[in-house]
Short mmCIF file of C-alpha atoms in Angstrom, two decimals:
data_model
loop_
_atom_site.label_atom_id
_atom_site.label_comp_id
_atom_site.label_asym_id
_atom_site.label_seq_id
_atom_site.Cartn_x
_atom_site.Cartn_y
_atom_site.Cartn_z
CA MET A 269 -3.85 9.35 5.01
CA CYS A 270 -4.60 6.36 2.75
CA THR A 271 -6.96 3.96 1.84
CA SER A 272 -6.29 0.02 1.69
CA ILE A 273 -8.22 -2.93 0.07
CA LEU A 274 -6.72 -6.54 1.12
CA ALA A 275 -8.48 -9.31 -0.65
CA GLY A 276 -8.43 -13.30 -0.41
CA LYS A 277 -7.71 -16.04 -3.34
CA LYS A 278 -11.47 -16.70 -2.80
CA ALA A 279 -12.71 -13.26 -2.99
CA THR A 280 -11.06 -12.55 -5.98
CA GLY A 281 -12.49 -15.77 -8.39
CA GLU A 282 -9.12 -16.06 -10.16
CA GLY A 283 -7.27 -17.35 -6.92
CA LEU A 284 -5.33 -14.11 -7.20
CA ILE A 285 -4.40 -12.69 -3.91
CA ILE A 286 -4.61 -8.87 -3.79
CA ILE A 287 -3.24 -5.62 -1.44
CA ALA A 288 -3.90 -2.56 -2.74
CA ARG A 289 -3.19 0.94 -1.39
CA ASP A 290 -3.40 4.73 -2.34
CA GLU A 291 -0.40 6.40 -0.77
CA ASP A 292 -2.02 10.00 -0.05
CA PHE A 293 0.34 12.48 1.01
CA ASP A 294 -0.65 16.03 2.61
CA GLU A 295 0.41 17.66 -0.48
CA ASN A 296 -0.27 17.15 -4.08
CA ASN A 297 3.61 17.41 -5.59
CA TRP A 298 5.38 14.47 -3.75
CA ASN A 299 7.76 12.54 -6.26
CA LYS A 300 8.44 8.86 -5.92
CA TYR A 301 11.02 6.80 -7.35
CA LEU A 302 10.39 3.10 -8.94
CA LYS A 303 13.23 0.87 -7.54
CA PRO A 304 14.00 -2.51 -9.17
CA MET A 305 14.77 -5.85 -7.18
CA ARG A 306 18.10 -5.11 -5.17
CA ALA A 307 19.95 -6.07 -2.18
CA PRO A 308 19.14 -4.14 1.41
CA GLN A 309 21.37 -1.45 2.35
CA TYR A 310 23.36 -2.93 4.80
CA VAL A 311 24.92 -5.61 1.80
CA THR A 312 25.79 -2.52 -0.49
CA ASP A 313 26.73 0.50 1.68
CA ASP A 314 28.79 -0.12 4.74
CA ASN A 315 28.73 3.78 5.51
CA CYS A 316 25.51 2.54 7.18
CA VAL A 317 26.82 -0.13 9.21
CA ARG A 318 28.66 0.54 12.71
CA ASP A 319 29.69 -1.61 15.39
CA GLY A 320 27.29 -4.75 13.96
CA LYS A 321 24.60 -1.89 14.15
CA TRP A 322 22.32 -1.03 11.18
CA GLN A 323 21.32 2.95 11.02
CA LEU A 324 18.15 3.24 9.08
CA GLY A 325 16.86 6.38 7.50
CA ASN A 326 14.69 7.82 10.40
CA GLY A 327 17.99 7.14 12.94
CA LEU A 328 17.20 3.62 14.21
CA LYS A 329 19.93 1.02 15.06
CA VAL A 330 19.02 -2.36 14.88
CA PRO A 331 21.61 -5.42 14.64
CA VAL A 332 22.36 -6.09 11.12
CA PRO A 333 20.26 -8.87 9.84
CA SER A 334 21.46 -12.19 8.71
CA LYS A 335 19.36 -12.37 5.67
CA LYS A 336 20.01 -10.78 2.94
CA LEU A 337 16.84 -10.65 0.58
CA ARG A 338 16.62 -8.79 -2.74
CA TYR A 339 13.58 -6.70 -2.93
CA CYS A 340 11.93 -3.50 -4.95
CA SER A 341 10.14 -0.57 -3.60
CA CYS A 342 8.72 2.80 -3.91
CA PRO A 343 10.80 5.48 -2.04
CA ASP A 344 10.25 9.26 -1.87
CA ALA A 345 12.55 10.93 -4.12
CA VAL A 346 13.46 13.07 -1.17
CA GLY A 347 14.13 10.42 1.27
CA SER A 348 18.10 10.80 1.57
CA LEU A 349 17.95 14.51 2.25
CA GLU A 350 14.86 14.06 4.78
CA ALA A 351 16.44 11.39 6.89
CA SER A 352 17.26 12.38 10.14
CA CYS A 353 21.03 10.72 9.80
CA SER A 354 23.26 11.77 7.16
CA VAL A 355 25.28 8.34 6.37
CA GLY A 356 24.50 6.08 3.36
CA ASP A 357 22.28 6.32 0.51
CA HIS A 358 18.71 5.75 2.73
CA TYR A 359 15.51 5.44 1.00
CA TYR A 360 12.74 6.83 2.68
CA PHE A 361 9.15 5.57 3.03
CA GLU A 362 9.69 2.62 0.33
CA GLU A 363 5.88 2.26 1.15
CA ARG A 364 5.36 -1.22 -1.39
CA GLY A 365 7.35 -4.08 -2.72
CA PHE A 366 8.12 -7.84 -3.03
CA ASN A 367 11.11 -9.57 -2.18
CA GLU A 368 12.80 -12.92 -3.72
CA LYS A 369 10.76 -14.79 -1.39
CA ASN A 370 7.62 -13.67 -2.73
CA VAL A 371 6.53 -12.01 0.41
CA MET A 372 4.74 -8.60 -0.53
CA MET A 373 4.06 -5.86 1.54
CA SER A 374 2.12 -2.57 1.60
CA ALA A 375 3.04 -0.15 4.46
CA THR A 376 1.17 1.91 5.89
CA ASN A 377 -2.22 3.22 6.89
CA SER A 378 -1.21 6.37 9.39
CA MET A 379 -3.75 5.93 12.29
CA GLU A 380 -4.13 7.89 15.73
CA ILE A 381 -3.44 6.34 19.37
CA ASN A 382 -6.47 7.51 21.77
CA ALA A 383 -5.37 9.51 24.70
CA LYS A 384 -5.79 7.30 27.47
CA ALA A 385 -3.67 4.37 25.26
CA ARG A 386 -1.22 7.12 24.74
CA GLU A 387 -0.39 7.99 28.22
CA ALA A 388 -0.40 4.24 29.05
CA ASP A 389 1.99 3.47 26.25
CA GLY A 390 3.30 6.13 24.37
CA VAL A 391 5.47 6.43 21.17
CA VAL A 392 8.89 6.64 21.46
CA PRO A 393 10.82 9.39 19.72
CA VAL A 394 13.09 6.74 17.36
CA GLY A 395 11.78 3.69 16.37
CA ILE A 396 9.43 1.87 13.96
CA GLU A 397 7.58 4.42 11.97
CA GLU A 398 6.30 4.19 8.52
CA SER A 399 9.12 5.65 6.82
CA ILE A 400 12.00 2.30 7.65
CA ILE A 401 9.03 -0.38 7.66
CA LEU A 402 9.50 -1.88 4.24
CA THR A 403 13.03 -1.05 4.63
CA LEU A 404 13.48 -3.09 7.84
CA ILE A 405 11.20 -6.06 7.05
CA LEU A 406 11.34 -7.20 3.28
CA PRO A 407 15.23 -8.47 3.07
CA GLN A 408 14.49 -10.68 6.09
CA ALA A 409 10.91 -12.33 5.98
CA GLU A 410 10.69 -15.48 3.80
CA THR A 411 6.94 -15.40 4.57
CA ALA A 412 3.93 -13.03 5.47
CA LEU A 413 3.84 -14.71 9.05
CA GLU A 414 7.31 -14.47 9.30
CA ALA A 415 7.34 -10.35 8.55
CA VAL A 416 4.48 -9.99 10.75
CA ARG A 417 6.23 -12.02 14.08
CA LEU A 418 9.47 -9.85 12.88
CA LEU A 419 7.81 -6.36 12.29
CA GLY A 420 6.13 -7.55 16.33
CA HIS A 421 9.00 -8.38 17.53
CA TYR A 422 10.90 -4.54 16.65
CA VAL A 423 7.87 -3.12 17.99
CA GLU A 424 8.08 -4.82 21.62
CA GLU A 425 11.74 -4.39 21.50
CA TYR A 426 12.67 -0.70 20.38
CA GLY A 427 9.07 0.93 20.51
CA ALA A 428 6.68 2.68 17.85
CA MET A 429 7.09 5.90 16.79
CA GLU A 430 3.17 6.41 15.36
CA ALA A 431 0.29 4.11 15.16
CA ASN A 432 0.24 2.42 11.51
CA GLY A 433 -1.77 -0.54 9.76
CA ILE A 434 0.36 -2.50 7.42
CA ALA A 435 -0.66 -5.74 4.59
CA ILE A 436 1.70 -8.67 4.29
CA ALA A 437 0.79 -11.75 1.86
CA ASP A 438 2.83 -14.36 0.40
CA LYS A 439 1.75 -16.75 -1.97
CA LYS A 440 -0.32 -18.65 0.43
CA GLU A 441 -2.25 -15.93 2.95
CA ILE A 442 -2.56 -12.10 3.75
CA TRP A 443 -1.97 -10.68 7.36
CA TYR A 444 -3.23 -7.24 8.34
CA MET A 445 -1.31 -5.67 11.02
CA GLU A 446 -2.05 -2.70 13.72
CA ILE A 447 0.42 -0.79 15.80
CA GLY A 448 -1.57 0.51 18.52
CA SER A 449 0.82 2.03 20.74
CA GLY A 450 4.47 2.36 21.90
CA HIS A 451 4.69 -1.85 21.87
CA HIS A 452 1.67 -3.04 21.26
CA TRP A 453 0.10 -4.61 18.18
CA ILE A 454 -2.00 -7.22 16.70
CA ALA A 455 -2.54 -8.91 13.66
CA VAL A 456 -5.33 -11.04 11.58
CA ARG A 457 -5.35 -13.66 8.96
CA ILE A 458 -7.89 -12.54 6.37
CA PRO A 459 -10.20 -15.44 5.50
CA GLN A 460 -10.18 -16.34 1.92
CA GLU A 461 -13.69 -15.55 0.96
CA CYS A 462 -13.28 -12.13 2.46
CA TYR A 463 -11.90 -8.47 1.63
CA LEU A 464 -10.78 -5.90 4.03
CA VAL A 465 -10.86 -2.10 3.87
CA ILE A 466 -8.72 -0.09 5.68
CA ALA A 467 -8.56 4.04 5.85
CA ASN A 468 -6.99 5.77 8.90
CA CYS A 469 -8.36 4.20 11.88
CA MET A 470 -7.48 1.17 14.00
CA ARG A 471 -10.19 -2.00 12.44
CA ILE A 472 -9.34 -5.12 14.30
CA ARG A 473 -12.17 -5.34 16.78
CA ASN A 474 -14.20 -8.43 17.73
CA ILE A 475 -11.20 -10.96 17.58
CA ASP A 476 -10.12 -14.22 19.65
CA LEU A 477 -6.74 -13.89 21.00
CA ASP A 478 -6.72 -17.34 21.66
CA ASP A 479 -7.00 -18.06 17.98
CA THR A 480 -3.27 -18.39 17.20
CA GLU A 481 -3.63 -19.84 13.68
CA ASN A 482 -5.36 -16.63 12.65
CA VAL A 483 -4.57 -14.01 15.31
CA GLN A 484 -0.97 -12.87 16.43
CA CYS A 485 -0.14 -10.15 19.07
CA SER A 486 2.53 -8.25 21.66
CA LYS A 487 3.03 -10.24 24.61
CA GLY A 488 0.96 -9.77 27.43
CA LEU A 489 -1.61 -7.41 25.13
CA TYR A 490 -4.81 -8.40 27.17
CA ASP A 491 -3.62 -7.94 30.31
CA PHE A 492 -2.01 -4.65 29.59
CA THR A 493 -5.54 -3.68 28.19
CA VAL A 494 -7.06 -4.61 31.51
CA GLU A 495 -4.51 -3.38 33.86
CA LYS A 496 -4.88 0.01 32.30
CA HIS A 497 -8.44 0.09 31.93
CA LEU A 498 -8.47 0.56 28.11
CA LEU A 499 -11.60 -0.98 27.56
CA ASP A 500 -15.06 -0.71 29.75
CA GLU A 501 -15.76 -4.70 29.26
CA PRO A 502 -12.75 -6.17 27.99
CA CYS A 503 -13.45 -9.73 26.57
CA ARG A 504 -10.45 -12.14 25.74
CA ASN A 505 -12.11 -13.89 22.99
CA CYS A 506 -14.11 -11.02 21.28
CA PHE A 507 -11.35 -8.45 22.16
CA ASP A 508 -11.66 -5.03 20.63
CA PHE A 509 -8.09 -3.83 19.81
CA ALA A 510 -9.31 -0.71 17.71
CA GLY A 511 -11.39 0.22 20.73
CA ALA A 512 -8.72 0.07 23.25
CA PHE A 513 -6.16 1.88 21.65
CA GLY A 514 -7.82 3.72 18.87
CA TYR A 515 -11.18 5.74 18.61
CA TYR A 516 -14.61 5.14 17.03
CA GLY A 517 -15.89 7.36 14.30
CA LYS A 518 -17.80 9.98 16.51
CA SER A 519 -16.02 9.92 19.75
CA GLY A 520 -14.83 13.13 21.10
CA GLU A 521 -11.22 13.14 20.47
CA ASN A 522 -11.95 12.76 16.68
CA PRO A 523 -11.73 16.26 14.59
CA ASP A 524 -13.39 15.25 11.87
CA PRO A 525 -15.66 11.79 12.75
CA TYR A 526 -16.58 11.44 9.08
CA TYR A 527 -12.89 11.25 7.45
CA ASN A 528 -12.56 7.27 7.74
CA VAL A 529 -16.13 5.80 7.89
CA ASP A 530 -17.27 7.46 4.82
CA ARG A 531 -14.79 5.69 2.87
CA LEU A 532 -15.03 2.45 4.37
CA TRP A 533 -19.03 2.67 3.87
CA LEU A 534 -18.12 4.09 0.02
CA ALA A 535 -15.58 0.56 -0.62
CA GLN A 536 -18.20 -1.57 0.88
CA HIS A 537 -20.99 -0.16 -1.01
CA MET A 538 -19.02 -0.77 -4.43
CA LEU A 539 -17.71 -4.28 -3.38
CA THR A 540 -20.95 -5.62 -1.69
CA PRO A 541 -23.61 -3.37 -2.74
CA SER A 542 -26.28 -6.08 -1.52
CA ARG A 543 -25.39 -5.01 2.00
CA LYS A 544 -27.69 -2.21 2.83
CA GLN A 545 -25.35 -0.17 5.19
CA GLU A 546 -26.58 3.47 6.57
CA ILE A 547 -23.96 5.97 5.91
CA ARG A 548 -21.68 7.28 9.12
CA GLN A 549 -22.13 4.29 11.73
CA GLU A 550 -19.87 3.98 14.18
CA GLU A 551 -18.18 1.35 12.49
CA TYR A 552 -18.70 -0.98 9.71
CA PRO A 553 -17.76 -4.81 9.49
CA LEU A 554 -13.60 -6.24 9.31
CA PHE A 555 -14.44 -8.86 6.75
CA LEU A 556 -17.05 -9.02 3.86
CA GLU A 557 -17.58 -11.25 1.27
CA PRO A 558 -18.33 -9.34 -2.01
CA ASP A 559 -20.99 -9.92 -4.21
CA ASP A 560 -19.30 -10.46 -7.40
CA SER A 561 -15.48 -11.66 -7.65
CA ILE A 562 -13.12 -8.80 -6.72
CA THR A 563 -10.59 -8.30 -10.31
CA VAL A 564 -7.51 -5.93 -10.40
CA GLU A 565 -9.97 -3.34 -12.72
CA LYS A 566 -12.75 -3.74 -9.82
CA VAL A 567 -9.95 -2.41 -6.85
CA ALA A 568 -8.58 0.28 -9.22
CA GLU A 569 -11.91 1.62 -9.70
CA VAL A 570 -12.51 1.43 -5.77
CA LEU A 571 -9.30 3.60 -5.47
CA ARG A 572 -10.30 6.19 -7.60
CA ALA A 573 -13.71 6.54 -5.98
CA GLY A 574 -15.50 9.49 -5.51
CA TYR A 575 -19.14 10.04 -3.82
CA ALA A 576 -20.79 10.79 -6.88
CA GLY A 577 -24.53 9.28 -7.26
CA THR A 578 -24.35 8.03 -3.32
CA PRO A 579 -25.99 9.51 -0.54
CA LEU A 580 -22.83 10.79 0.78
CA GLU A 581 -22.59 13.39 -2.57
CA ASN A 582 -22.98 16.46 -1.07
CA LEU A 583 -22.03 15.55 2.40
CA SER A 584 -18.16 13.99 2.35
CA THR A 585 -15.28 16.16 1.44
CA ARG A 586 -13.05 13.05 1.66
CA PRO A 587 -13.42 10.88 -1.06
CA ILE A 588 -11.05 7.58 -1.84
CA GLY A 589 -9.46 9.33 -4.85
CA VAL A 590 -7.73 12.22 -4.53
CA ALA A 591 -5.13 14.43 -6.48
CA ARG A 592 -2.48 14.77 -3.68
CA THR A 593 -1.93 10.50 -4.04
CA ALA A 594 1.84 10.50 -4.38
CA GLU A 595 1.43 6.80 -5.76
CA SER A 596 -1.24 3.76 -5.94
CA HIS A 597 -0.51 0.16 -6.36
CA ILE A 598 -2.14 -3.40 -6.33
CA LEU A 599 0.11 -5.79 -5.78
CA THR A 600 -1.12 -9.47 -6.54
CA MET A 601 -0.17 -13.00 -6.23
CA ASP A 602 -1.29 -15.80 -8.51
CA ALA A 603 0.26 -19.35 -7.17
CA SER A 604 -1.30 -21.00 -10.02
CA MET A 605 1.61 -19.72 -12.24
CA PRO A 606 5.01 -20.73 -12.81
CA GLU A 607 7.41 -20.50 -10.53
CA GLY A 608 8.94 -16.98 -10.66
CA LEU A 609 6.20 -15.03 -12.14
CA GLU A 610 3.28 -15.55 -9.62
CA GLY A 611 3.80 -11.92 -8.69
CA MET A 612 2.68 -8.74 -10.31
CA MET A 613 2.44 -4.76 -9.40
CA TRP A 614 0.14 -2.48 -11.00
CA GLN A 615 1.54 0.67 -10.47
CA THR A 616 0.44 4.57 -10.86
CA VAL A 617 2.99 7.24 -10.84
CA GLY A 618 1.11 9.97 -8.92
CA THR A 619 -2.51 9.88 -8.40
CA PRO A 620 -4.41 7.38 -10.10
CA LEU A 621 -6.92 10.09 -10.97
CA GLY A 622 -4.14 11.10 -13.72
CA CYS A 623 -2.22 7.94 -14.65
CA PRO A 624 -2.92 4.37 -15.48
CA PHE A 625 -2.35 1.38 -13.37
CA MET A 626 0.78 -0.10 -15.40
CA PRO A 627 1.76 -4.10 -15.05
CA ILE A 628 5.47 -4.11 -13.50
CA TYR A 629 6.93 -7.50 -12.78
CA PRO A 630 8.52 -7.06 -9.27
CA PHE A 631 11.74 -8.81 -10.13
CA MET A 632 12.93 -6.71 -12.76
CA GLU A 633 16.54 -5.97 -12.63
CA SER A 634 16.64 -2.72 -14.17
CA LEU A 635 13.68 -0.12 -14.96
CA PRO A 636 13.89 3.34 -17.45
CA ASP A 637 15.81 5.59 -15.56
CA ALA A 638 12.99 8.43 -15.61
CA TYR A 639 11.05 6.66 -13.24
CA ALA A 640 14.14 7.48 -10.58
CA LEU A 641 14.63 10.91 -11.66
CA GLY A 642 13.98 14.47 -10.12
CA ASN A 643 12.14 15.71 -6.69
CA SER A 644 9.24 17.66 -6.10
CA GLU A 645 9.96 20.55 -8.45
CA TYR A 646 8.88 20.14 -12.22
CA ASP A 647 11.20 18.25 -14.39
CA GLY A 648 10.38 17.29 -17.84
CA ASN A 649 13.11 14.23 -17.71
CA SER A 650 11.21 12.68 -15.13
CA ALA A 651 8.43 9.99 -15.33
CA TYR A 652 6.56 11.23 -12.09
CA TRP A 653 6.48 15.05 -14.08
CA ARG A 654 5.58 13.53 -17.45
CA PHE A 655 2.01 11.67 -15.51
CA ARG A 656 1.96 14.79 -12.88
CA GLY A 657 2.39 17.52 -15.42
CA LEU A 658 -0.21 16.37 -17.72
CA PHE A 659 -2.68 16.18 -14.91
CA SER A 660 -1.68 19.33 -13.70
CA ALA A 661 -2.12 21.10 -17.21
CA ALA A 662 -5.64 19.64 -18.13
CA SER A 663 -7.14 20.58 -14.57
CA CYS A 664 -6.02 24.13 -14.93
CA MET A 665 -7.87 24.20 -18.82
CA GLY A 666 -11.11 23.24 -16.84
CA GLU A 667 -13.46 20.23 -16.56
CA ALA A 668 -13.48 19.57 -20.90
CA ALA A 669 -9.71 18.80 -20.78
CA SER A 670 -9.59 17.02 -17.48
CA GLU A 671 -12.56 14.43 -18.68
CA GLU A 672 -10.54 13.97 -22.22
CA ILE A 673 -7.30 12.89 -20.20
CA ARG A 674 -9.56 10.30 -17.86
CA SER A 675 -11.24 8.94 -20.93
CA MET A 676 -7.87 8.72 -22.40
CA TRP A 677 -6.12 6.64 -19.61
CA LYS A 678 -9.48 4.65 -19.13
CA CYS A 679 -9.02 3.41 -22.68
CA GLN A 680 -5.67 3.00 -22.25
CA GLU A 681 -5.77 0.88 -18.73
CA GLU A 682 -8.64 -1.24 -20.30
CA GLU A 683 -6.43 -2.27 -23.33
CA LEU A 684 -3.58 -3.39 -20.72
CA PHE A 685 -6.08 -5.21 -18.39
CA ARG A 686 -7.09 -7.06 -21.63
CA GLN A 687 -3.70 -7.57 -23.01
CA PHE A 688 -2.37 -8.96 -19.56
CA GLY A 689 -5.23 -11.60 -19.60
CA THR A 690 -3.93 -13.33 -22.56
CA PHE A 691 -0.42 -12.49 -21.84
CA ARG A 692 -0.54 -14.69 -18.73
CA HIS A 693 -1.51 -17.55 -20.77
CA SER A 694 0.91 -17.24 -23.02
CA LEU A 695 3.69 -16.59 -20.17
CA ARG A 696 2.51 -20.31 -18.96
CA LYS A 697 3.23 -21.73 -22.16
CA LEU A 698 6.57 -20.17 -22.53
CA ALA A 699 7.30 -21.14 -18.83
CA ALA A 700 6.63 -24.74 -19.53
CA ASP A 701 9.32 -24.74 -22.21
CA ASP A 702 11.95 -22.37 -20.91
CA ALA A 703 11.33 -20.81 -17.57
CA GLU A 704 14.22 -17.94 -17.69
CA GLN A 705 13.01 -16.94 -20.97
CA ALA A 706 9.51 -16.40 -19.76
CA LYS A 707 10.75 -14.14 -17.05
CA GLU A 708 13.07 -12.05 -19.69
CA TYR A 709 9.90 -11.75 -21.77
CA MET A 710 8.07 -10.67 -18.27
CA GLN A 711 10.79 -7.98 -17.65
CA ALA A 712 10.86 -6.75 -21.53
CA TYR A 713 7.22 -6.43 -21.67
CA SER A 714 6.96 -4.35 -18.37
CA MET A 715 10.09 -1.98 -19.46
CA GLY A 716 7.92 -1.64 -22.78
CA ILE A 717 4.73 -0.51 -20.94
CA LEU A 718 6.75 2.15 -18.47
CA LEU A 719 8.06 3.67 -21.35
CA ARG A 720 5.07 3.72 -24.21
CA MET A 721 2.68 5.29 -21.21
CA MET A 722 5.73 7.63 -20.18
CA GLU A 723 5.79 8.95 -24.19
CA LYS A 724 2.01 9.09 -24.51
CA ALA A 725 1.84 11.07 -21.43
CA GLU A 726 4.69 13.48 -22.68
CA ARG A 727 2.92 13.77 -26.56
CA LYS A 728 -0.54 14.49 -24.52
CA GLN A 729 1.33 17.04 -22.64
CA LYS A 730 2.76 19.30 -25.20
CA GLU A 731 -0.52 18.56 -27.12
CA LEU A 732 -2.36 20.41 -24.28
CA PHE A 733 0.09 23.17 -23.78
CA THR A 734 0.19 24.19 -27.53
CA ARG A 735 -3.53 24.47 -27.16
CA MET A 736 -3.04 26.32 -23.96
CA SER A 737 -0.61 29.21 -25.83
CA LYS A 738 -3.45 29.51 -28.42
CA ILE A 739 -5.84 31.01 -26.02
#
């Protein structure tokens, strides 16, 4: 139930690589924790290892990896309670993060498998699923391509429990991967001058399977598709993975034919307005070049977008920005920055409709305790509930209060974007003299903003509660 935006370094104008996503949930209150850089579970928790096997949160057992890369993530607050196995402190649905080799990942966009593909290669009861993908891959992958191949190996070896879209990048490139059935997958490298938008439907079409520099896929994918008659006119050099394993927008299997295509149209309309596209087409281009350079600010705008002022204003009920988003992230990589300072995360806590995107240095060793407190019941000590509580209070007070909160966070976010532009230049100069001090400065900067924004939310929430009590 998510929307993602991936942008190559030439599409951003500043040499940034961007992968971003709204992690949408099926209910409004769903607390997420922010976890700092740390060792993988099989290093820190012996209870999850038995006879050389690592048992992940959903019960899948795999050989203990030889690599032990540190990584950061954003797991569910209730992950260890929901895990199907009871050993260890399992993080569940870690969703986004960096590892110490500057590989960044956002996982996943949930998708559906069509009936024919599901019959030909059904999902497995315990295997690869969204809840464990980041946990499994980031501690091992030293490049984005290695991450793709590693995840593909696990899908083929153990099977998948569901269909998913996954974004993976490093300092050099972005790969977008789709798991289409129990054991088949495909991945494409994003052209540097282009962006890609993903909703909750498979997107990879018209791909040359022989272009191994830009395409990776499961063993025997094309032959399997032909053998199982998953395409009416299969073509190896213009392969339609989405058509074989997913479904087109208005197919009979789709209960809501516009749930995905409306969001695809909206994002492309915002990023490439010069391209006049009809609403509610069967499909939209996989890769597009933007009219203007894609900035972090523009990505944030798209992740909050609704249909006001567009032909879909009175038609669509599923915008990109929704109140039930558990968290939203914009991960960036700037290869021009000094070593150790290339990555940055812009993160909301809860829906981006009620929280600013805050800059977080991925390699922080610690974060404010409040960002890993509480569950899905209100807790005044939890950062999630500071932001969520303010958003909910304003919503209950009506549109005027909601607009007041939106305006407050908009002004605050614009200031953060301006500050960070200047801050990057200062970091470059500082790193030239003392690289370690620059990293410490970056951590202190992120820590200060996280504390300040939480305090700002608490003060405003108290103000609204006081006003409510006078009504």
